[in-house]
């Protein structure tokens, strides 16, 4: 599986609220930092717990440009659209994944903050 | 200066072939990894040497979406369009900058590979 395919599987699983498929992309001892600058979620159980909230919401994840593969890493721009009390909100995010030789994600970093969050008109 | 402003200054300096302005954005002991997976350029002299080639070409650098600020980092998608023997080429890149308390870049990583390089029609 190419590193770009991992991104396709990840976004498909987010759109399908498919927690098991997301967890299956991660190595057992992986770390998730989302957003960057906040405490790490370390290990597959903590990662499953982190994604439990995201997969409980009907959201739309959409790739916004090329998947960039480089060395052991992949980086990609995407948007998450989700309901809010003021109507649909859209967040522009960049994720980086570090992958091991088996193609599992060992490190995920999500770059975004409130300024990347907008109400959809 | 906000971290997003560093990105604007960086892209403007690339478009202006302005090596001094690019170097001024970096800390003295900064590292550049471009593309990710290749040897680091360490220290401001090595970084100036690295950018000497990029600033000797008339290229166009264009932001392709939100600048994502997160913690000490900023990530952004952009394109570089430059001449080639087959006509203009466009490369889609994602850069991340780590910034110090003075707003200088201490670590730059550029995510791209050949698959992100296309002939412009």
PDB file of C-alpha atoms in Angstrom:
ATOM      1  CA  UNK A   1       0.000   0.000   0.000  1.00  0.00           C
ATOM      2  CA  UNK A   2       1.506   3.323  -1.001  1.00  0.00           C
ATOM      3  CA  UNK A   3       1.608   6.093   1.556  1.00  0.00           C
ATOM      4  CA  UNK A   4      -0.892   8.081  -0.508  1.00  0.00           C
ATOM      5  CA  UNK A   5      -3.371   5.181  -0.184  1.00  0.00           C
ATOM      6  CA  UNK A   6      -3.221   5.492   3.605  1.00  0.00           C
ATOM      7  CA  UNK A   7      -4.586   9.028   3.246  1.00  0.00           C
ATOM      8  CA  UNK A   8      -7.443   7.857   1.032  1.00  0.00           C
ATOM      9  CA  UNK A   9      -8.334   5.128   3.541  1.00  0.00           C
ATOM     10  CA  UNK A  10      -8.122   7.599   6.424  1.00  0.00           C
ATOM     11  CA  UNK A  11     -10.467  10.153   4.834  1.00  0.00           C
ATOM     12  CA  UNK A  12     -12.896   7.420   3.728  1.00  0.00           C
ATOM     13  CA  UNK A  13     -12.989   6.007   7.265  1.00  0.00           C
ATOM     14  CA  UNK A  14     -13.626   9.477   8.733  1.00  0.00           C
ATOM     15  CA  UNK A  15     -16.508  10.002   6.288  1.00  0.00           C
ATOM     16  CA  UNK A  16     -17.929   6.572   7.171  1.00  0.00           C
ATOM     17  CA  UNK A  17     -17.674   7.115  10.955  1.00  0.00           C
ATOM     18  CA  UNK A  18     -15.625   3.913  10.911  1.00  0.00           C
ATOM     19  CA  UNK A  19     -13.561   3.847  14.110  1.00  0.00           C
ATOM     20  CA  UNK A  20     -12.191   0.332  13.534  1.00  0.00           C
ATOM     21  CA  UNK A  21     -10.817   1.231  10.109  1.00  0.00           C
ATOM     22  CA  UNK A  22      -9.149   4.354  11.470  1.00  0.00           C
ATOM     23  CA  UNK A  23      -7.556   2.417  14.335  1.00  0.00           C
ATOM     24  CA  UNK A  24      -6.347  -0.256  11.877  1.00  0.00           C
ATOM     25  CA  UNK A  25      -4.212   2.373  10.102  1.00  0.00           C
ATOM     26  CA  UNK A  26      -2.204   3.043  13.290  1.00  0.00           C
ATOM     27  CA  UNK A  27       0.715   1.127  14.817  1.00  0.00           C
ATOM     28  CA  UNK A  28       0.174  -0.085  18.392  1.00  0.00           C
ATOM     29  CA  UNK A  29       2.587   2.457  19.910  1.00  0.00           C
ATOM     30  CA  UNK A  30       1.625   5.386  17.676  1.00  0.00           C
ATOM     31  CA  UNK A  31       1.200   8.991  18.816  1.00  0.00           C
ATOM     32  CA  UNK A  32      -1.409  11.554  17.781  1.00  0.00           C
ATOM     33  CA  UNK A  33      -0.918  15.326  18.329  1.00  0.00           C
ATOM     34  CA  UNK A  34      -4.134  17.122  17.284  1.00  0.00           C
ATOM     35  CA  UNK A  35      -3.800  20.053  17.150  1.00  0.00           C
ATOM     36  CA  UNK A  36      -0.020  20.413  17.277  1.00  0.00           C
ATOM     37  CA  UNK A  37       0.928  22.012  20.598  1.00  0.00           C
ATOM     38  CA  UNK A  38      -1.550  19.977  22.675  1.00  0.00           C
ATOM     39  CA  UNK A  39      -0.778  16.807  24.697  1.00  0.00           C
ATOM     40  CA  UNK A  40      -0.032  13.607  22.774  1.00  0.00           C
ATOM     41  CA  UNK A  41      -2.431  10.679  22.619  1.00  0.00           C
ATOM     42  CA  UNK A  42      -0.056   7.720  22.964  1.00  0.00           C
ATOM     43  CA  UNK A  43      -0.870   4.103  22.089  1.00  0.00           C
ATOM     44  CA  UNK A  44      -3.719   2.546  20.167  1.00  0.00           C
ATOM     45  CA  UNK A  45      -6.209   2.624  23.071  1.00  0.00           C
ATOM     46  CA  UNK A  46      -5.751   6.353  23.654  1.00  0.00           C
ATOM     47  CA  UNK A  47      -5.962   6.905  19.892  1.00  0.00           C
ATOM     48  CA  UNK A  48      -9.234   4.940  19.664  1.00  0.00           C
ATOM     49  CA  UNK A  49     -10.606   7.057  22.494  1.00  0.00           C
ATOM     50  CA  UNK A  50      -9.542  10.245  20.707  1.00  0.00           C
ATOM     51  CA  UNK A  51     -11.330   9.222  17.498  1.00  0.00           C
ATOM     52  CA  UNK A  52     -14.467   8.077  19.304  1.00  0.00           C
ATOM     53  CA  UNK A  53     -15.713  11.665  19.388  1.00  0.00           C
ATOM     54  CA  UNK A  54     -14.879  12.383  15.732  1.00  0.00           C
ATOM     55  CA  UNK A  55     -16.603   9.211  14.548  1.00  0.00           C
ATOM     56  CA  UNK A  56     -19.719   9.920  16.642  1.00  0.00           C
ATOM     57  CA  UNK A  57     -20.433  13.000  14.471  1.00  0.00           C
ATOM     58  CA  UNK A  58     -21.550  12.905  10.853  1.00  0.00           C
ATOM     59  CA  UNK A  59     -18.739  14.917   9.311  1.00  0.00           C
ATOM     60  CA  UNK A  60     -17.402  15.353   5.792  1.00  0.00           C
ATOM     61  CA  UNK A  61     -13.659  15.066   5.216  1.00  0.00           C
ATOM     62  CA  UNK A  62     -12.409  16.260   1.829  1.00  0.00           C
ATOM     63  CA  UNK A  63      -8.900  16.352   0.357  1.00  0.00           C
ATOM     64  CA  UNK A  64      -7.979  19.914  -0.746  1.00  0.00           C
ATOM     65  CA  UNK A  65      -4.921  19.223  -2.916  1.00  0.00           C
ATOM     66  CA  UNK A  66      -2.122  16.802  -3.656  1.00  0.00           C
ATOM     67  CA  UNK A  67      -1.019  14.232  -1.115  1.00  0.00           C
ATOM     68  CA  UNK A  68       2.690  14.973  -0.599  1.00  0.00           C
ATOM     69  CA  UNK A  69       4.823  11.868   0.077  1.00  0.00           C
ATOM     70  CA  UNK A  70       8.390  12.512   1.271  1.00  0.00           C
ATOM     71  CA  UNK A  71      10.696   9.989   2.912  1.00  0.00           C
ATOM     72  CA  UNK A  72       8.794   8.160   5.661  1.00  0.00           C
ATOM     73  CA  UNK A  73       6.197  10.930   5.765  1.00  0.00           C
ATOM     74  CA  UNK A  74       3.052  12.009   4.019  1.00  0.00           C
ATOM     75  CA  UNK A  75       1.430  15.453   4.325  1.00  0.00           C
ATOM     76  CA  UNK A  76      -1.950  16.536   2.982  1.00  0.00           C
ATOM     77  CA  UNK A  77      -4.374  19.483   3.146  1.00  0.00           C
ATOM     78  CA  UNK A  78      -8.012  18.682   3.826  1.00  0.00           C
ATOM     79  CA  UNK A  79     -11.203  20.103   5.238  1.00  0.00           C
ATOM     80  CA  UNK A  80     -13.569  18.803   7.880  1.00  0.00           C
ATOM     81  CA  UNK A  81     -17.163  20.034   7.675  1.00  0.00           C
ATOM     82  CA  UNK A  82     -19.350  19.354  10.710  1.00  0.00           C
ATOM     83  CA  UNK A  83     -22.546  20.629  12.284  1.00  0.00           C
ATOM     84  CA  UNK A  84     -22.501  23.394  14.898  1.00  0.00           C
ATOM     85  CA  UNK A  85     -25.187  25.375  16.701  1.00  0.00           C
ATOM     86  CA  UNK A  86     -24.675  28.199  14.169  1.00  0.00           C
ATOM     87  CA  UNK A  87     -24.829  25.909  11.117  1.00  0.00           C
ATOM     88  CA  UNK A  88     -22.193  23.887   9.284  1.00  0.00           C
ATOM     89  CA  UNK A  89     -18.599  24.721  10.206  1.00  0.00           C
ATOM     90  CA  UNK A  90     -15.577  24.009   7.998  1.00  0.00           C
ATOM     91  CA  UNK A  91     -12.032  23.563   9.332  1.00  0.00           C
ATOM     92  CA  UNK A  92      -8.978  23.597   7.040  1.00  0.00           C
ATOM     93  CA  UNK A  93      -6.337  21.232   8.405  1.00  0.00           C
ATOM     94  CA  UNK A  94      -2.940  19.905   7.340  1.00  0.00           C
ATOM     95  CA  UNK A  95      -2.043  16.455   8.657  1.00  0.00           C
ATOM     96  CA  UNK A  96       1.332  14.743   8.561  1.00  0.00           C
ATOM     97  CA  UNK A  97       1.688  10.982   9.041  1.00  0.00           C
ATOM     98  CA  UNK A  98       4.960   9.168   9.719  1.00  0.00           C
ATOM     99  CA  UNK A  99       4.703   5.584   8.471  1.00  0.00           C
ATOM    100  CA  UNK A 100       6.664   2.469   9.378  1.00  0.00           C
ATOM    101  CA  UNK A 101       7.881  -0.234   6.995  1.00  0.00           C
ATOM    102  CA  UNK A 102       4.513  -1.982   7.261  1.00  0.00           C
ATOM    103  CA  UNK A 103       2.680   1.170   6.170  1.00  0.00           C
ATOM    104  CA  UNK A 104       1.183   1.816   9.629  1.00  0.00           C
ATOM    105  CA  UNK A 105       1.002   5.351  11.002  1.00  0.00           C
ATOM    106  CA  UNK A 106       3.431   5.798  13.917  1.00  0.00           C
ATOM    107  CA  UNK A 107       3.028   9.559  14.331  1.00  0.00           C
ATOM    108  CA  UNK A 108       0.192  11.863  13.333  1.00  0.00           C
ATOM    109  CA  UNK A 109       0.319  15.646  13.673  1.00  0.00           C
ATOM    110  CA  UNK A 110      -2.645  17.888  12.820  1.00  0.00           C
ATOM    111  CA  UNK A 111      -1.925  21.568  12.112  1.00  0.00           C
ATOM    112  CA  UNK A 112      -4.906  23.895  12.623  1.00  0.00           C
ATOM    113  CA  UNK A 113      -6.337  26.429  15.048  1.00  0.00           C
ATOM    114  CA  UNK A 114      -9.520  28.434  15.521  1.00  0.00           C
ATOM    115  CA  UNK A 115      -8.585  30.779  12.686  1.00  0.00           C
ATOM    116  CA  UNK A 116      -8.994  27.863  10.279  1.00  0.00           C
ATOM    117  CA  UNK A 117     -12.595  27.360  11.416  1.00  0.00           C
ATOM    118  CA  UNK A 118     -15.302  29.144   9.413  1.00  0.00           C
ATOM    119  CA  UNK A 119     -19.058  29.038   9.133  1.00  0.00           C
ATOM    120  CA  UNK A 120     -20.167  27.630   5.781  1.00  0.00           C
ATOM    121  CA  UNK A 121     -22.446  30.105   3.988  1.00  0.00           C
TER     122      UNK A 121
ATOM    123  CA  UNK B   1       4.714  39.454  13.829  1.00  0.00           C
ATOM    124  CA  UNK B   2       2.213  36.605  13.732  1.00  0.00           C
ATOM    125  CA  UNK B   3       3.354  33.238  12.481  1.00  0.00           C
ATOM    126  CA  UNK B   4       1.058  33.595   9.463  1.00  0.00           C
ATOM    127  CA  UNK B   5       2.922  36.789   8.502  1.00  0.00           C
ATOM    128  CA  UNK B   6       6.167  34.814   8.285  1.00  0.00           C
ATOM    129  CA  UNK B   7       4.579  32.723   5.536  1.00  0.00           C
ATOM    130  CA  UNK B   8       3.526  35.820   3.603  1.00  0.00           C
ATOM    131  CA  UNK B   9       7.035  37.259   3.880  1.00  0.00           C
ATOM    132  CA  UNK B  10       8.557  33.954   2.815  1.00  0.00           C
ATOM    133  CA  UNK B  11       6.428  33.593  -0.322  1.00  0.00           C
ATOM    134  CA  UNK B  12       6.942  37.258  -1.241  1.00  0.00           C
ATOM    135  CA  UNK B  13      10.712  36.880  -0.881  1.00  0.00           C
ATOM    136  CA  UNK B  14      10.683  33.727  -3.058  1.00  0.00           C
ATOM    137  CA  UNK B  15       8.708  35.578  -5.746  1.00  0.00           C
ATOM    138  CA  UNK B  16      11.139  38.524  -5.559  1.00  0.00           C
ATOM    139  CA  UNK B  17      14.278  36.304  -5.775  1.00  0.00           C
ATOM    140  CA  UNK B  18      15.261  38.035  -2.523  1.00  0.00           C
ATOM    141  CA  UNK B  19      17.843  35.832  -0.816  1.00  0.00           C
ATOM    142  CA  UNK B  20      18.582  38.303   1.990  1.00  0.00           C
ATOM    143  CA  UNK B  21      14.923  38.539   3.006  1.00  0.00           C
ATOM    144  CA  UNK B  22      14.595  34.742   3.060  1.00  0.00           C
ATOM    145  CA  UNK B  23      17.734  34.371   5.186  1.00  0.00           C
ATOM    146  CA  UNK B  24      16.460  37.068   7.583  1.00  0.00           C
ATOM    147  CA  UNK B  25      13.456  34.869   8.429  1.00  0.00           C
ATOM    148  CA  UNK B  26      15.727  32.102   9.760  1.00  0.00           C
ATOM    149  CA  UNK B  27      17.461  31.736  13.132  1.00  0.00           C
ATOM    150  CA  UNK B  28      21.265  31.371  12.993  1.00  0.00           C
ATOM    151  CA  UNK B  29      21.189  27.684  13.968  1.00  0.00           C
ATOM    152  CA  UNK B  30      18.120  26.716  11.937  1.00  0.00           C
ATOM    153  CA  UNK B  31      17.725  23.524   9.917  1.00  0.00           C
ATOM    154  CA  UNK B  32      16.102  23.016   6.507  1.00  0.00           C
ATOM    155  CA  UNK B  33      14.958  19.570   5.264  1.00  0.00           C
ATOM    156  CA  UNK B  34      13.764  19.936   1.648  1.00  0.00           C
ATOM    157  CA  UNK B  35      12.366  17.525   0.662  1.00  0.00           C
ATOM    158  CA  UNK B  36      11.760  15.609   3.901  1.00  0.00           C
ATOM    159  CA  UNK B  37      13.928  12.479   3.866  1.00  0.00           C
ATOM    160  CA  UNK B  38      17.021  14.216   2.427  1.00  0.00           C
ATOM    161  CA  UNK B  39      20.034  15.526   4.409  1.00  0.00           C
ATOM    162  CA  UNK B  40      19.529  18.609   6.572  1.00  0.00           C
ATOM    163  CA  UNK B  41      20.961  22.018   5.713  1.00  0.00           C
ATOM    164  CA  UNK B  42      22.153  23.246   9.125  1.00  0.00           C
ATOM    165  CA  UNK B  43      22.964  26.837  10.023  1.00  0.00           C
ATOM    166  CA  UNK B  44      22.339  30.100   8.257  1.00  0.00           C
ATOM    167  CA  UNK B  45      25.280  29.816   5.832  1.00  0.00           C
ATOM    168  CA  UNK B  46      24.182  26.391   4.580  1.00  0.00           C
ATOM    169  CA  UNK B  47      20.622  27.697   4.338  1.00  0.00           C
ATOM    170  CA  UNK B  48      21.723  30.710   2.281  1.00  0.00           C
ATOM    171  CA  UNK B  49      23.588  28.359  -0.028  1.00  0.00           C
ATOM    172  CA  UNK B  50      20.496  26.156  -0.372  1.00  0.00           C
ATOM    173  CA  UNK B  51      18.298  29.127  -1.358  1.00  0.00           C
ATOM    174  CA  UNK B  52      20.879  30.561  -3.768  1.00  0.00           C
ATOM    175  CA  UNK B  53      19.647  28.180  -6.469  1.00  0.00           C
ATOM    176  CA  UNK B  54      15.943  28.862  -5.829  1.00  0.00           C
ATOM    177  CA  UNK B  55      16.470  32.629  -5.919  1.00  0.00           C
ATOM    178  CA  UNK B  56      18.519  32.443  -9.144  1.00  0.00           C
ATOM    179  CA  UNK B  57      15.399  31.241 -11.021  1.00  0.00           C
ATOM    180  CA  UNK B  58      12.351  33.370 -11.796  1.00  0.00           C
ATOM    181  CA  UNK B  59       9.710  31.256 -10.066  1.00  0.00           C
ATOM    182  CA  UNK B  60       6.171  31.906  -8.864  1.00  0.00           C
ATOM    183  CA  UNK B  61       5.215  30.821  -5.350  1.00  0.00           C
ATOM    184  CA  UNK B  62       1.487  30.842  -4.587  1.00  0.00           C
ATOM    185  CA  UNK B  63      -0.387  29.968  -1.396  1.00  0.00           C
ATOM    186  CA  UNK B  64      -2.995  27.227  -2.071  1.00  0.00           C
ATOM    187  CA  UNK B  65      -5.113  27.460   1.086  1.00  0.00           C
ATOM    188  CA  UNK B  66      -5.196  28.539   4.708  1.00  0.00           C
ATOM    189  CA  UNK B  67      -2.012  29.019   6.685  1.00  0.00           C
ATOM    190  CA  UNK B  68      -2.420  26.666   9.663  1.00  0.00           C
ATOM    191  CA  UNK B  69      -0.839  27.961  12.907  1.00  0.00           C
ATOM    192  CA  UNK B  70      -0.573  25.432  15.748  1.00  0.00           C
ATOM    193  CA  UNK B  71       1.603  25.762  18.838  1.00  0.00           C
ATOM    194  CA  UNK B  72       5.110  26.810  17.784  1.00  0.00           C
ATOM    195  CA  UNK B  73       4.452  25.628  14.240  1.00  0.00           C
ATOM    196  CA  UNK B  74       2.895  26.844  11.041  1.00  0.00           C
ATOM    197  CA  UNK B  75       1.979  24.638   8.059  1.00  0.00           C
ATOM    198  CA  UNK B  76       0.840  25.756   4.622  1.00  0.00           C
ATOM    199  CA  UNK B  77       0.130  24.358   1.141  1.00  0.00           C
ATOM    200  CA  UNK B  78       1.618  26.211  -1.814  1.00  0.00           C
ATOM    201  CA  UNK B  79       2.773  25.786  -5.370  1.00  0.00           C
ATOM    202  CA  UNK B  80       6.039  26.650  -7.062  1.00  0.00           C
ATOM    203  CA  UNK B  81       5.878  27.246 -10.827  1.00  0.00           C
ATOM    204  CA  UNK B  82       9.202  27.368 -12.624  1.00  0.00           C
ATOM    205  CA  UNK B  83      10.582  26.990 -16.151  1.00  0.00           C
ATOM    206  CA  UNK B  84      11.777  23.618 -17.460  1.00  0.00           C
ATOM    207  CA  UNK B  85      12.974  22.383 -20.844  1.00  0.00           C
ATOM    208  CA  UNK B  86       9.446  21.034 -21.472  1.00  0.00           C
ATOM    209  CA  UNK B  87       7.675  24.248 -20.465  1.00  0.00           C
ATOM    210  CA  UNK B  88       6.487  25.575 -17.099  1.00  0.00           C
ATOM    211  CA  UNK B  89       6.430  23.012 -14.284  1.00  0.00           C
ATOM    212  CA  UNK B  90       4.293  23.287 -11.148  1.00  0.00           C
ATOM    213  CA  UNK B  91       5.135  21.580  -7.844  1.00  0.00           C
ATOM    214  CA  UNK B  92       2.595  21.292  -5.002  1.00  0.00           C
ATOM    215  CA  UNK B  93       4.422  21.469  -1.668  1.00  0.00           C
ATOM    216  CA  UNK B  94       3.502  21.587   2.020  1.00  0.00           C
ATOM    217  CA  UNK B  95       5.987  23.388   4.272  1.00  0.00           C
ATOM    218  CA  UNK B  96       6.094  23.392   8.051  1.00  0.00           C
ATOM    219  CA  UNK B  97       8.037  26.025   9.992  1.00  0.00           C
ATOM    220  CA  UNK B  98       8.910  25.806  13.696  1.00  0.00           C
ATOM    221  CA  UNK B  99       9.308  29.321  15.100  1.00  0.00           C
ATOM    222  CA  UNK B 100      11.129  30.582  18.170  1.00  0.00           C
ATOM    223  CA  UNK B 101       9.928  33.259  20.590  1.00  0.00           C
ATOM    224  CA  UNK B 102      11.397  35.946  18.299  1.00  0.00           C
ATOM    225  CA  UNK B 103       9.387  34.673  15.356  1.00  0.00           C
ATOM    226  CA  UNK B 104      12.437  33.282  13.534  1.00  0.00           C
ATOM    227  CA  UNK B 105      12.237  29.936  11.752  1.00  0.00           C
ATOM    228  CA  UNK B 106      14.313  27.292  13.570  1.00  0.00           C
ATOM    229  CA  UNK B 107      13.179  24.269  11.548  1.00  0.00           C
ATOM    230  CA  UNK B 108      11.752  24.055   8.044  1.00  0.00           C
ATOM    231  CA  UNK B 109      10.460  20.844   6.473  1.00  0.00           C
ATOM    232  CA  UNK B 110       9.207  20.668   2.888  1.00  0.00           C
ATOM    233  CA  UNK B 111       6.933  17.745   1.951  1.00  0.00           C
ATOM    234  CA  UNK B 112       6.885  16.905  -1.789  1.00  0.00           C
ATOM    235  CA  UNK B 113       8.213  14.415  -4.295  1.00  0.00           C
ATOM    236  CA  UNK B 114       8.275  13.930  -8.072  1.00  0.00           C
ATOM    237  CA  UNK B 115       4.612  12.928  -8.103  1.00  0.00           C
ATOM    238  CA  UNK B 116       3.736  16.481  -7.041  1.00  0.00           C
ATOM    239  CA  UNK B 117       5.512  17.882 -10.126  1.00  0.00           C
ATOM    240  CA  UNK B 118       3.386  18.451 -13.223  1.00  0.00           C
ATOM    241  CA  UNK B 119       3.761  20.221 -16.566  1.00  0.00           C
ATOM    242  CA  UNK B 120       1.499  23.277 -16.754  1.00  0.00           C
ATOM    243  CA  UNK B 121      -0.784  23.054 -19.806  1.00  0.00           C
TER     244      UNK B 121
END
